[in-house]
Amino acid sequence: MIQLQGVTKVYGNGTKGLNNIDLTFEKGEFVAIVGLSGAGKSTLLRSINRLHEITSGDILVDGQSITRAKGAQLRRIRRDIGMIFQSFNLVKRSSVLRNVLAGRVGYHSTLRTILGLFPEKDVDLAFRALERVNIVEKAYNRADELSGGQQQRVAIARVLAQEAKIILADEPVASLDPLTTRQVMDDLKNINQELGITTIVNLHDVDLARAYATRIVGLRAGEIVFDGPTAEATDEKFMEIYGSTLRSDDGAEDAGR
């Protein structure tokens, strides 16, 4: 489904965000990317959908190079990739429904989406997405009237309305309380299992990675130090990823790292 081939990312100051990464993510996997702040987790995720341009290497999505894609081809590839951010990335003054319908913009002309002229089938799809994450009753509320957990569920509904084949979630629960964290992670896991959507999640919490992922990839200083099934992610392996002190409360990764 996704192949990273010799992917390197060097920032303008000379820092290597990623160093010659080779990775393959299979269709339907639920993968947790773990590591310290600055290890390259966000860089890896954002490179997959070209929010970051890589310095060298290639990234294939369903057999097509997103690295080299341009114009309509790039839009088509990105249409299959849903992104969930720590900060939710909602239009706060718009309704929940309008935010979910934003997942449909890749299917229509710019003018139609600006005017909000979505066909009835799109509206039905948005309502079904909200039902799946159990907040359909909030459809006509403004996004800024919702709690953090509810806003993140709106973001999940948006990628469902997008009909994404891949979900990339960049620290989606870092700003949520423990109960809400479990609810959001349950939503992601259920969607992965029931719809077969390939899901890659950046996490800094070791226990969450073990509880929800079927595979864990550990990054340290832009390099892969562990890649295997969750059952093989022992405390000793996490010590290699995180260094001398195993912690589950490391802060979210700096933006752009």
Short mmCIF file of C-alpha atoms in Angstrom, two decimals:
data_model
loop_
_atom_site.label_atom_id
_atom_site.label_comp_id
_atom_site.label_asym_id
_atom_site.label_seq_id
_atom_site.Cartn_x
_atom_site.Cartn_y
_atom_site.Cartn_z
CA MET A 1 0.00 0.00 0.00
CA ILE A 2 2.80 2.41 0.97
CA GLN A 3 6.49 2.03 0.18
CA LEU A 4 9.30 4.31 1.34
CA GLN A 5 12.48 3.68 -0.63
CA GLY A 6 15.70 5.24 0.63
CA VAL A 7 13.83 8.27 1.99
CA THR A 8 16.00 11.03 3.42
CA LYS A 9 14.88 14.45 4.63
CA VAL A 10 17.45 17.13 5.37
CA TYR A 11 16.26 20.48 6.73
CA GLY A 12 17.76 23.80 5.74
CA ASN A 13 19.89 23.94 8.89
CA GLY A 14 21.48 20.58 8.02
CA THR A 15 19.44 18.51 10.47
CA LYS A 16 18.50 15.06 9.15
CA GLY A 17 14.83 14.44 9.89
CA LEU A 18 14.94 11.06 8.15
CA ASN A 19 17.99 9.06 7.16
CA ASN A 20 17.67 6.53 4.31
CA ILE A 21 14.35 5.04 5.44
CA ASP A 22 13.07 1.85 3.80
CA LEU A 23 9.57 0.87 4.96
CA THR A 24 6.53 -0.92 3.57
CA PHE A 25 3.03 -0.61 5.03
CA GLU A 26 0.57 -3.26 3.91
CA LYS A 27 -3.13 -2.70 3.22
CA GLY A 28 -5.25 -2.84 6.38
CA GLU A 29 -2.41 -2.58 8.88
CA PHE A 30 -2.68 -0.58 12.11
CA VAL A 31 0.84 0.72 12.74
CA ALA A 32 2.10 2.86 15.61
CA ILE A 33 5.17 5.03 15.00
CA VAL A 34 6.94 5.68 18.31
CA GLY A 35 10.00 7.58 19.43
CA LEU A 36 11.25 10.59 21.36
CA SER A 37 10.36 14.14 20.41
CA GLY A 38 12.37 15.05 17.32
CA ALA A 39 12.94 11.43 16.34
CA GLY A 40 11.33 11.99 12.94
CA LYS A 41 7.79 10.70 13.53
CA SER A 42 5.97 13.75 12.15
CA THR A 43 8.47 14.11 9.33
CA LEU A 44 7.82 10.51 8.30
CA LEU A 45 4.05 10.86 8.36
CA ARG A 46 3.95 14.21 6.60
CA SER A 47 6.32 12.99 3.91
CA ILE A 48 3.89 10.22 2.94
CA ASN A 49 1.27 12.73 1.76
CA ARG A 50 3.85 15.34 0.71
CA LEU A 51 3.15 17.91 3.37
CA HIS A 52 6.94 17.70 3.56
CA GLU A 53 9.11 17.38 0.46
CA ILE A 54 11.79 14.73 0.90
CA THR A 55 15.41 15.38 -0.03
CA SER A 56 16.03 12.03 -1.73
CA GLY A 57 14.40 8.66 -2.25
CA ASP A 58 10.88 7.84 -3.34
CA ILE A 59 7.48 7.20 -1.76
CA LEU A 60 4.93 5.02 -3.54
CA VAL A 61 1.25 5.01 -2.61
CA ASP A 62 -0.67 2.13 -4.14
CA GLY A 63 2.08 1.75 -6.74
CA GLN A 64 2.22 5.44 -7.73
CA SER A 65 5.05 7.79 -6.82
CA ILE A 66 3.63 10.66 -4.79
CA THR A 67 7.15 12.10 -4.74
CA ARG A 68 7.11 12.74 -8.49
CA ALA A 69 3.37 13.30 -8.96
CA LYS A 70 2.09 16.68 -10.09
CA GLY A 71 -1.23 18.38 -10.74
CA ALA A 72 -4.26 16.13 -11.16
CA GLN A 73 -2.29 12.96 -10.39
CA LEU A 74 -1.06 14.38 -7.08
CA ARG A 75 -4.61 15.44 -6.16
CA ARG A 76 -5.93 11.97 -6.94
CA ILE A 77 -3.30 10.28 -4.78
CA ARG A 78 -3.87 12.70 -1.90
CA ARG A 79 -7.62 12.13 -2.14
CA ASP A 80 -7.01 8.60 -0.87
CA ILE A 81 -4.96 9.80 2.12
CA GLY A 82 -6.78 11.22 5.15
CA MET A 83 -4.80 13.25 7.69
CA ILE A 84 -5.67 13.70 11.37
CA PHE A 85 -3.73 16.28 13.37
CA GLN A 86 -3.13 16.84 17.07
CA SER A 87 -4.70 20.30 16.72
CA PHE A 88 -7.82 18.91 14.91
CA ASN A 89 -7.52 21.42 11.99
CA LEU A 90 -11.22 22.30 11.97
CA VAL A 91 -12.83 25.55 10.84
CA LYS A 92 -13.97 26.63 14.28
CA ARG A 93 -16.76 28.97 13.16
CA SER A 94 -18.28 26.45 10.76
CA SER A 95 -20.73 23.72 11.68
CA VAL A 96 -19.64 20.19 12.38
CA LEU A 97 -21.41 19.08 9.20
CA ARG A 98 -19.56 21.62 7.04
CA ASN A 99 -16.26 20.49 8.55
CA VAL A 100 -17.01 16.88 7.70
CA LEU A 101 -18.09 17.84 4.18
CA ALA A 102 -14.63 19.38 3.74
CA GLY A 103 -13.50 15.80 3.21
CA ARG A 104 -15.33 15.89 -0.12
CA VAL A 105 -13.51 18.89 -1.62
CA GLY A 106 -11.18 16.65 -3.63
CA TYR A 107 -14.17 15.34 -5.58
CA HIS A 108 -15.60 18.67 -6.76
CA SER A 109 -14.63 21.94 -8.43
CA THR A 110 -13.18 24.77 -6.34
CA LEU A 111 -16.21 27.00 -6.99
CA ARG A 112 -18.67 24.34 -5.92
CA THR A 113 -16.87 23.70 -2.65
CA ILE A 114 -16.48 27.42 -1.88
CA LEU A 115 -20.23 27.87 -2.34
CA GLY A 116 -20.93 24.77 -0.27
CA LEU A 117 -22.92 23.13 -3.08
CA PHE A 118 -22.45 19.52 -2.05
CA PRO A 119 -24.80 16.91 -3.56
CA GLU A 120 -27.25 15.06 -1.35
CA LYS A 121 -25.18 11.86 -1.50
CA ASP A 122 -22.23 13.75 0.05
CA VAL A 123 -24.43 15.05 2.86
CA ASP A 124 -25.71 11.51 3.50
CA LEU A 125 -22.12 10.25 3.56
CA ALA A 126 -21.18 12.96 6.09
CA PHE A 127 -24.06 12.01 8.37
CA ARG A 128 -23.08 8.33 8.22
CA ALA A 129 -19.52 9.29 9.14
CA LEU A 130 -20.78 11.25 12.15
CA GLU A 131 -22.93 8.31 13.20
CA ARG A 132 -19.91 6.02 13.11
CA VAL A 133 -18.06 8.22 15.62
CA ASN A 134 -21.21 8.78 17.72
CA ILE A 135 -21.62 12.57 17.42
CA VAL A 136 -24.32 12.88 14.77
CA GLU A 137 -26.41 14.95 17.23
CA LYS A 138 -23.72 17.67 17.02
CA ALA A 139 -24.01 18.04 13.23
CA TYR A 140 -25.34 21.61 13.36
CA ASN A 141 -23.23 22.83 16.28
CA ARG A 142 -20.28 25.09 15.61
CA ALA A 143 -17.01 23.21 15.86
CA ASP A 144 -15.72 25.51 18.60
CA GLU A 145 -18.65 24.50 20.82
CA LEU A 146 -17.33 20.94 21.08
CA SER A 147 -14.86 19.42 23.52
CA GLY A 148 -11.40 18.41 22.35
CA GLY A 149 -12.40 14.77 22.08
CA GLN A 150 -15.51 15.63 20.09
CA GLN A 151 -13.49 17.83 17.74
CA GLN A 152 -11.08 14.98 17.10
CA ARG A 153 -14.05 12.75 16.29
CA VAL A 154 -15.17 15.34 13.75
CA ALA A 155 -11.70 15.12 12.20
CA ILE A 156 -12.06 11.33 12.01
CA ALA A 157 -15.51 11.70 10.42
CA ARG A 158 -13.97 14.07 7.86
CA VAL A 159 -11.51 11.43 6.63
CA LEU A 160 -14.35 8.88 6.52
CA ALA A 161 -16.38 11.26 4.35
CA GLN A 162 -13.27 11.64 2.21
CA GLU A 163 -13.45 7.86 1.65
CA ALA A 164 -9.74 7.68 2.33
CA LYS A 165 -7.94 4.39 1.88
CA ILE A 166 -5.19 5.48 4.26
CA ILE A 167 -5.41 7.35 7.57
CA LEU A 168 -2.32 9.17 8.85
CA ALA A 169 -2.81 10.38 12.43
CA ASP A 170 -0.11 12.67 13.84
CA GLU A 171 -0.26 12.54 17.66
CA PRO A 172 -4.09 12.51 17.53
CA VAL A 173 -4.57 12.11 21.30
CA ALA A 174 -1.64 14.09 22.71
CA SER A 175 -3.90 16.91 23.96
CA LEU A 176 -6.74 14.71 25.26
CA ASP A 177 -7.51 13.33 28.72
CA PRO A 178 -7.09 9.57 29.33
CA LEU A 179 -10.78 8.64 28.94
CA THR A 180 -11.21 10.65 25.74
CA THR A 181 -7.92 9.26 24.46
CA ARG A 182 -9.26 5.72 24.72
CA GLN A 183 -12.51 6.71 22.98
CA VAL A 184 -10.68 8.27 20.04
CA MET A 185 -8.25 5.35 19.77
CA ASP A 186 -11.21 2.93 19.90
CA ASP A 187 -12.79 4.82 16.99
CA LEU A 188 -9.60 4.56 14.94
CA LYS A 189 -9.18 0.87 15.72
CA ASN A 190 -12.80 0.03 14.89
CA ILE A 191 -12.57 1.89 11.59
CA ASN A 192 -9.36 0.05 10.77
CA GLN A 193 -10.86 -3.36 11.55
CA GLU A 194 -14.32 -2.85 10.08
CA LEU A 195 -13.42 -0.89 6.94
CA GLY A 196 -9.90 -2.21 6.35
CA ILE A 197 -8.43 1.29 6.13
CA THR A 198 -4.64 1.30 6.50
CA THR A 199 -3.95 3.34 9.64
CA ILE A 200 -0.60 4.80 10.72
CA VAL A 201 -0.54 6.66 14.03
CA ASN A 202 2.25 8.64 15.68
CA LEU A 203 2.18 8.04 19.43
CA HIS A 204 4.43 8.94 22.32
CA ASP A 205 2.58 6.68 24.78
CA VAL A 206 4.10 3.19 24.89
CA ASP A 207 1.03 1.61 26.51
CA LEU A 208 -1.28 2.96 23.81
CA ALA A 209 1.00 1.66 21.08
CA ARG A 210 0.94 -1.80 22.64
CA ALA A 211 -2.83 -1.75 23.22
CA TYR A 212 -3.95 -0.69 19.74
CA ALA A 213 -1.28 -1.35 17.11
CA THR A 214 -0.62 -4.64 15.38
CA ARG A 215 2.84 -3.42 14.39
CA ILE A 216 5.24 -0.90 15.92
CA VAL A 217 7.93 1.09 14.16
CA GLY A 218 10.46 2.78 16.44
CA LEU A 219 12.41 5.83 15.26
CA ARG A 220 15.47 7.37 16.83
CA ALA A 221 17.34 10.33 15.31
CA GLY A 222 15.62 9.79 11.96
CA GLU A 223 16.49 6.10 11.70
CA ILE A 224 14.50 2.90 12.25
CA VAL A 225 15.63 1.09 15.39
CA PHE A 226 12.68 -1.31 15.64
CA ASP A 227 10.08 -2.66 13.21
CA GLY A 228 7.98 -5.62 14.17
CA PRO A 229 4.72 -7.00 15.55
CA THR A 230 3.49 -5.55 18.84
CA ALA A 231 4.16 -8.84 20.64
CA GLU A 232 7.89 -8.40 19.96
CA ALA A 233 7.97 -4.83 21.31
CA THR A 234 9.41 -5.72 24.71
CA ASP A 235 10.55 -3.26 27.36
CA GLU A 236 14.09 -3.90 26.19
CA LYS A 237 13.16 -2.91 22.63
CA PHE A 238 11.50 0.27 23.88
CA MET A 239 14.66 1.05 25.84
CA GLU A 240 16.54 0.94 22.53
CA ILE A 241 14.01 3.33 21.00
CA TYR A 242 13.79 5.79 23.88
CA GLY A 243 17.26 5.47 25.36
CA SER A 244 18.26 4.74 28.93
CA THR A 245 14.93 5.76 30.47
CA LEU A 246 11.68 4.24 29.23
CA ARG A 247 8.97 6.88 29.45
CA SER A 248 5.37 7.01 28.22
CA ASP A 249 4.91 10.75 28.77
CA ASP A 250 7.36 12.28 26.33
CA GLY A 251 5.96 15.45 24.82
CA ALA A 252 4.55 15.76 21.33
CA GLU A 253 7.02 16.21 18.54
CA ASP A 254 8.00 19.72 17.57
CA ALA A 255 6.23 20.96 14.48
CA GLY A 256 8.08 20.08 11.33
CA ARG A 257 10.32 17.51 13.01
#
